[in-house]
PDB file of C-alpha atoms in Angstrom:
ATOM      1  CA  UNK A   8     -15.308  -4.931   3.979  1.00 96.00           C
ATOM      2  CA  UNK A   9     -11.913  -3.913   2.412  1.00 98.00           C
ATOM      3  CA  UNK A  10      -9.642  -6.800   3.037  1.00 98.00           C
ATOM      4  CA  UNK A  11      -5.907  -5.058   2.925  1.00 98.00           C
ATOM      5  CA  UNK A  12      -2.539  -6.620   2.594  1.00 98.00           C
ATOM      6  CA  UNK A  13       0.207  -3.937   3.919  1.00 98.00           C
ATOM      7  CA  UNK A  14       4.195  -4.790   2.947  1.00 97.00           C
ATOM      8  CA  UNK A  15       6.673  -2.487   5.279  1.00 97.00           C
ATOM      9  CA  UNK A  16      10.290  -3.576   6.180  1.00 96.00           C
ATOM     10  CA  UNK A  17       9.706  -1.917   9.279  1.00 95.00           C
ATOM     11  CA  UNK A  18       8.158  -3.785  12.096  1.00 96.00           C
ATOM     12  CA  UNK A  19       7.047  -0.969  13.924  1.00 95.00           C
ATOM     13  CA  UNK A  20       5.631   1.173  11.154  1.00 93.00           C
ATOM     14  CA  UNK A  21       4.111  -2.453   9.526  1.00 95.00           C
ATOM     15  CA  UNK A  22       2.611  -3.293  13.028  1.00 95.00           C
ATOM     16  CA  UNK A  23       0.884   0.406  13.746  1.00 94.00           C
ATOM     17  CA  UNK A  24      -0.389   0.264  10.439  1.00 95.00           C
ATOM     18  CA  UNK A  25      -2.250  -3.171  10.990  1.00 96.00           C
ATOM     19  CA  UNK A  26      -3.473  -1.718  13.796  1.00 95.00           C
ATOM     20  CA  UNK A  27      -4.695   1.690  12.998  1.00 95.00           C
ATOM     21  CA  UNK A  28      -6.810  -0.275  10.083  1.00 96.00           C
ATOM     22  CA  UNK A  29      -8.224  -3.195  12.238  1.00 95.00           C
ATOM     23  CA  UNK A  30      -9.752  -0.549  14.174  1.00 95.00           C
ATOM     24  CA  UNK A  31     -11.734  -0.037  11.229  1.00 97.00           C
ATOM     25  CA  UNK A  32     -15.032  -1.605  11.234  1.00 97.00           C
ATOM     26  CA  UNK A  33     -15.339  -1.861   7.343  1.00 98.00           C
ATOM     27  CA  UNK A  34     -11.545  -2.845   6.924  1.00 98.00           C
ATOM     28  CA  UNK A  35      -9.574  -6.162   7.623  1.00 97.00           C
ATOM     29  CA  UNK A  36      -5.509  -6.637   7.675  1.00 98.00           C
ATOM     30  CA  UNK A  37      -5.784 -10.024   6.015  1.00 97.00           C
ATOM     31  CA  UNK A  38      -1.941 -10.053   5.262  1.00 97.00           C
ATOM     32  CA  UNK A  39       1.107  -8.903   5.900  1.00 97.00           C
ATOM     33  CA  UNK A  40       4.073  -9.103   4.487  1.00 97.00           C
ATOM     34  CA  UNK A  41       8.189  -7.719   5.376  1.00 96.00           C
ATOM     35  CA  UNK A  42      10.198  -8.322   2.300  1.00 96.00           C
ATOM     36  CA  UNK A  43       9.242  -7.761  -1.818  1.00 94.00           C
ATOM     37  CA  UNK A  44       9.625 -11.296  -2.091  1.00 95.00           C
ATOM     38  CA  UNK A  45       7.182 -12.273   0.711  1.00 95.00           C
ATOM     39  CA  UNK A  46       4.654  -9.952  -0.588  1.00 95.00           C
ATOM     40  CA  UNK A  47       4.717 -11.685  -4.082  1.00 94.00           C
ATOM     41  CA  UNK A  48       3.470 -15.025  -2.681  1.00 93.00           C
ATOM     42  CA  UNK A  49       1.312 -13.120   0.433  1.00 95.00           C
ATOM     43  CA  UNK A  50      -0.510 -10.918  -1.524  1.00 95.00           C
ATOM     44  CA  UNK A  51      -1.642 -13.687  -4.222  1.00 91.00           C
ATOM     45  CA  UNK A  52      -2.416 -16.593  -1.033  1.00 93.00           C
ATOM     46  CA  UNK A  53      -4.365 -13.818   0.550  1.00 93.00           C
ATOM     47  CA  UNK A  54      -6.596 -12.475  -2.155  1.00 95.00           C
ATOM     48  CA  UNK A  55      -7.080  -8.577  -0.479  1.00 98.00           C
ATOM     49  CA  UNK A  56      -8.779  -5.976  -2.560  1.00 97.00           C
ATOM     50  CA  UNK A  57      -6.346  -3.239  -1.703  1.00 98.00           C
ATOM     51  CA  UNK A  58      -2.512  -4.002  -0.967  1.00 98.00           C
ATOM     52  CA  UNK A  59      -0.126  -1.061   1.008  1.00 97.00           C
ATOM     53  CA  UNK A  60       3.269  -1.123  -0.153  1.00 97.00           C
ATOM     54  CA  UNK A  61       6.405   0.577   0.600  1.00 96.00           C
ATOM     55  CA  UNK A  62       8.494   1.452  -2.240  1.00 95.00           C
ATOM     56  CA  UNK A  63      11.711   0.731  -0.329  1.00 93.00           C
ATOM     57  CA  UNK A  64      11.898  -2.502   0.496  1.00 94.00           C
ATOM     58  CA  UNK A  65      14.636  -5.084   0.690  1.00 90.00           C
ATOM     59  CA  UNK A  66      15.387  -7.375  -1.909  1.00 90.00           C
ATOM     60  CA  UNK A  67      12.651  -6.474  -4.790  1.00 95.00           C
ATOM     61  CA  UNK A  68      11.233  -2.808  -4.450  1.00 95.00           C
ATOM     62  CA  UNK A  69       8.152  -1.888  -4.542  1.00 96.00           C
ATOM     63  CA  UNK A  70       7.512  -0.941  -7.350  1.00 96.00           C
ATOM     64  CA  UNK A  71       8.797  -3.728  -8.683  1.00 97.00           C
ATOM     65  CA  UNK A  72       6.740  -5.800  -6.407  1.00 97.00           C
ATOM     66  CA  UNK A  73       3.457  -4.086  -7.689  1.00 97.00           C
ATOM     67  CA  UNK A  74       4.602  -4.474 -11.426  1.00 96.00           C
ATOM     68  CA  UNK A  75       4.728  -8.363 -11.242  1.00 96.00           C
ATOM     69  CA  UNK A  76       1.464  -8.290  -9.243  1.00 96.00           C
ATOM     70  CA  UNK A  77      -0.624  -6.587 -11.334  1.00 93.00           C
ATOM     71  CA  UNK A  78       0.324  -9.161 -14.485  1.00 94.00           C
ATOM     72  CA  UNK A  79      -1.633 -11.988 -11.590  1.00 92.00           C
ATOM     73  CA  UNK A  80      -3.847  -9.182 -10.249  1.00 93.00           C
ATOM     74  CA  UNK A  81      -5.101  -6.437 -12.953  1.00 93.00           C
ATOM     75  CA  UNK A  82      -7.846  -5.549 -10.589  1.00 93.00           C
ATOM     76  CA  UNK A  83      -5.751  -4.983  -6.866  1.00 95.00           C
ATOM     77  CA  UNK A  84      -5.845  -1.810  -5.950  1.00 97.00           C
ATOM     78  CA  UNK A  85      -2.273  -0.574  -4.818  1.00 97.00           C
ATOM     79  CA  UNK A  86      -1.341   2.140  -2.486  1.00 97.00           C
ATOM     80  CA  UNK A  87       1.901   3.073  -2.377  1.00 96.00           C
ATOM     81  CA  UNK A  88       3.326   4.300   1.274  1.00 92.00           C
ATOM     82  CA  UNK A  89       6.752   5.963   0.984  1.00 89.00           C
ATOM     83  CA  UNK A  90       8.784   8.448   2.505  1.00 89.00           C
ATOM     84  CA  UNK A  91      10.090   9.758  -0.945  1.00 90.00           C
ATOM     85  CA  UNK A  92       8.225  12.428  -2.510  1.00 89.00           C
ATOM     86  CA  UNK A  93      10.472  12.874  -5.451  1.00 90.00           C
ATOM     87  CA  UNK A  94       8.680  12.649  -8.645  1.00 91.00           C
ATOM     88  CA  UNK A  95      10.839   9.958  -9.703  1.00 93.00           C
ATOM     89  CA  UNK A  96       9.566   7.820  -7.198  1.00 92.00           C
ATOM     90  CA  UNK A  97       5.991   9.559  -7.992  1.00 93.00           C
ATOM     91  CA  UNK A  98       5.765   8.766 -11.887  1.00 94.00           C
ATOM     92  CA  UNK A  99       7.495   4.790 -11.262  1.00 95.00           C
ATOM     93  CA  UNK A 100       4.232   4.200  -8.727  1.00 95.00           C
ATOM     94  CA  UNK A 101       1.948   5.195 -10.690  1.00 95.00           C
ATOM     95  CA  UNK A 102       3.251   3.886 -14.685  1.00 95.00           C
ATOM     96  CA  UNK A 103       3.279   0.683 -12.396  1.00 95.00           C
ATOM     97  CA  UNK A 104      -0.514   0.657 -11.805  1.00 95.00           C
ATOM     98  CA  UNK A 105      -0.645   2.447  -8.116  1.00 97.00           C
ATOM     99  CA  UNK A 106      -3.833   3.989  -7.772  1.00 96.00           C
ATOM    100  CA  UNK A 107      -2.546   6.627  -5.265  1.00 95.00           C
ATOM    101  CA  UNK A 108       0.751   7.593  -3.787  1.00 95.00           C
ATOM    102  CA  UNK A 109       0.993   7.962   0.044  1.00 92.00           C
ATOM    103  CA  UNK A 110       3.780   9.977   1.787  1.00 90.00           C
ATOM    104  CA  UNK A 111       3.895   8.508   5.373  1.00 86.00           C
ATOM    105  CA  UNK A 112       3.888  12.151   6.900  1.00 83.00           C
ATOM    106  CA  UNK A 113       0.507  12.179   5.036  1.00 79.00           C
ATOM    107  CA  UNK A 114      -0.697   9.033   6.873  1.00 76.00           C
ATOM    108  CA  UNK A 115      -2.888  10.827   9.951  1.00 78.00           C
ATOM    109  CA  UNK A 116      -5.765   9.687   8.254  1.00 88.00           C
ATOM    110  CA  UNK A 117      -4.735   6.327   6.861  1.00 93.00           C
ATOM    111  CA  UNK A 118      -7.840   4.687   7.028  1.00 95.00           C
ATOM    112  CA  UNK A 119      -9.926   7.722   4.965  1.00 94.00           C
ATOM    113  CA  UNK A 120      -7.693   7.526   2.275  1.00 93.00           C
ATOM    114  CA  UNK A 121      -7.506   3.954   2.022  1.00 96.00           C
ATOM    115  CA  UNK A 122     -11.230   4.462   1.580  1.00 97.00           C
ATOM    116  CA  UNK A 123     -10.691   6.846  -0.536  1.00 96.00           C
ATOM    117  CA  UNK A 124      -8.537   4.735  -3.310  1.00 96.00           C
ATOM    118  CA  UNK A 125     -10.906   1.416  -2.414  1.00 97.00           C
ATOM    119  CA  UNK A 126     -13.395   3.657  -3.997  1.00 96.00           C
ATOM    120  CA  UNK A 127     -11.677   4.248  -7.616  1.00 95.00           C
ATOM    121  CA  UNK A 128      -9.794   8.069  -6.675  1.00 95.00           C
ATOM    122  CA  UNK A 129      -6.682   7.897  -7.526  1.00 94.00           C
ATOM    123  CA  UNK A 130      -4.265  10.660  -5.652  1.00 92.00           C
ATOM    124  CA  UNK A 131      -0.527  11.723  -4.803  1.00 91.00           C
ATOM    125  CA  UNK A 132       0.034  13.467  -1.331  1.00 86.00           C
ATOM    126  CA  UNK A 133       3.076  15.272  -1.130  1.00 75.00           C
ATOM    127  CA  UNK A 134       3.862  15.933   2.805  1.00 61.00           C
ATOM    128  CA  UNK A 135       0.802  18.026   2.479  1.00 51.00           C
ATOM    129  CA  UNK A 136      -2.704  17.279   1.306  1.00 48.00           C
ATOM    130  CA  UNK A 137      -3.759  14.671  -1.005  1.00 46.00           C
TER     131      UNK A 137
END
């Protein structure tokens, strides 16, 4: 069982998320979280193995968020889920410990590649294929 904590701002997007996954017999949402700041205490009650975060968030980014969670969690597995595909944005995620880099567009088959990273690939998709 992959137990996944997702941070989105957006309620809709954060929502259809937790549900595409619960569908999943081998994953469970055991978190969620709106805000950077949330996420920091969330992520570290809820113990998941894999975390989904947004890299624009309110408050604390996400990449900032994943940066002071890996210094309490060297082992979570991050996957960031973005709508920038800059490599800005790209090379940030991934010097900050993301094992793969999400473009929402990308998402159709969320729960493959969050199988996919739970597993130790690491990957960028870039509106296209990962």
């Amino acid at each position: 069982m992959i137990r996944i904590h997702i941070v989105e701002d957006h309620v809709v997007m954060r929502e259809s998320i937790q549900h595409i996954l619960d569908d999943e017999a081998d994953m469970e949402v055991c978190g969620a979280s709106a805000t950077g700041e949330e996420a920091l205490d969330h992520v570290i009650a809820t113990r998941p193995d894999l975390v989904l975060i947004d890299v624009s968030l309110p408050g604390i980014d996400g990449v900032e968020v994943l940066t002071q969670l890996r210094t309490q969690r060297p082992d979570l597995v991050a996957v960031m889920l973005t709508g920038h595909t800059d490599a800005e944005h790209v090379n940030a995620a991934m010097h900050a410990g993301a094992r793969a880099y999400l473009v929402k567009r990308d998402a159709y088959d969320l729960p493959d590649l969050v199988r996919r990273a739970a597993r130790g690939e690491s990957f960028v998709t870039d509106g296209g294929e990962a």
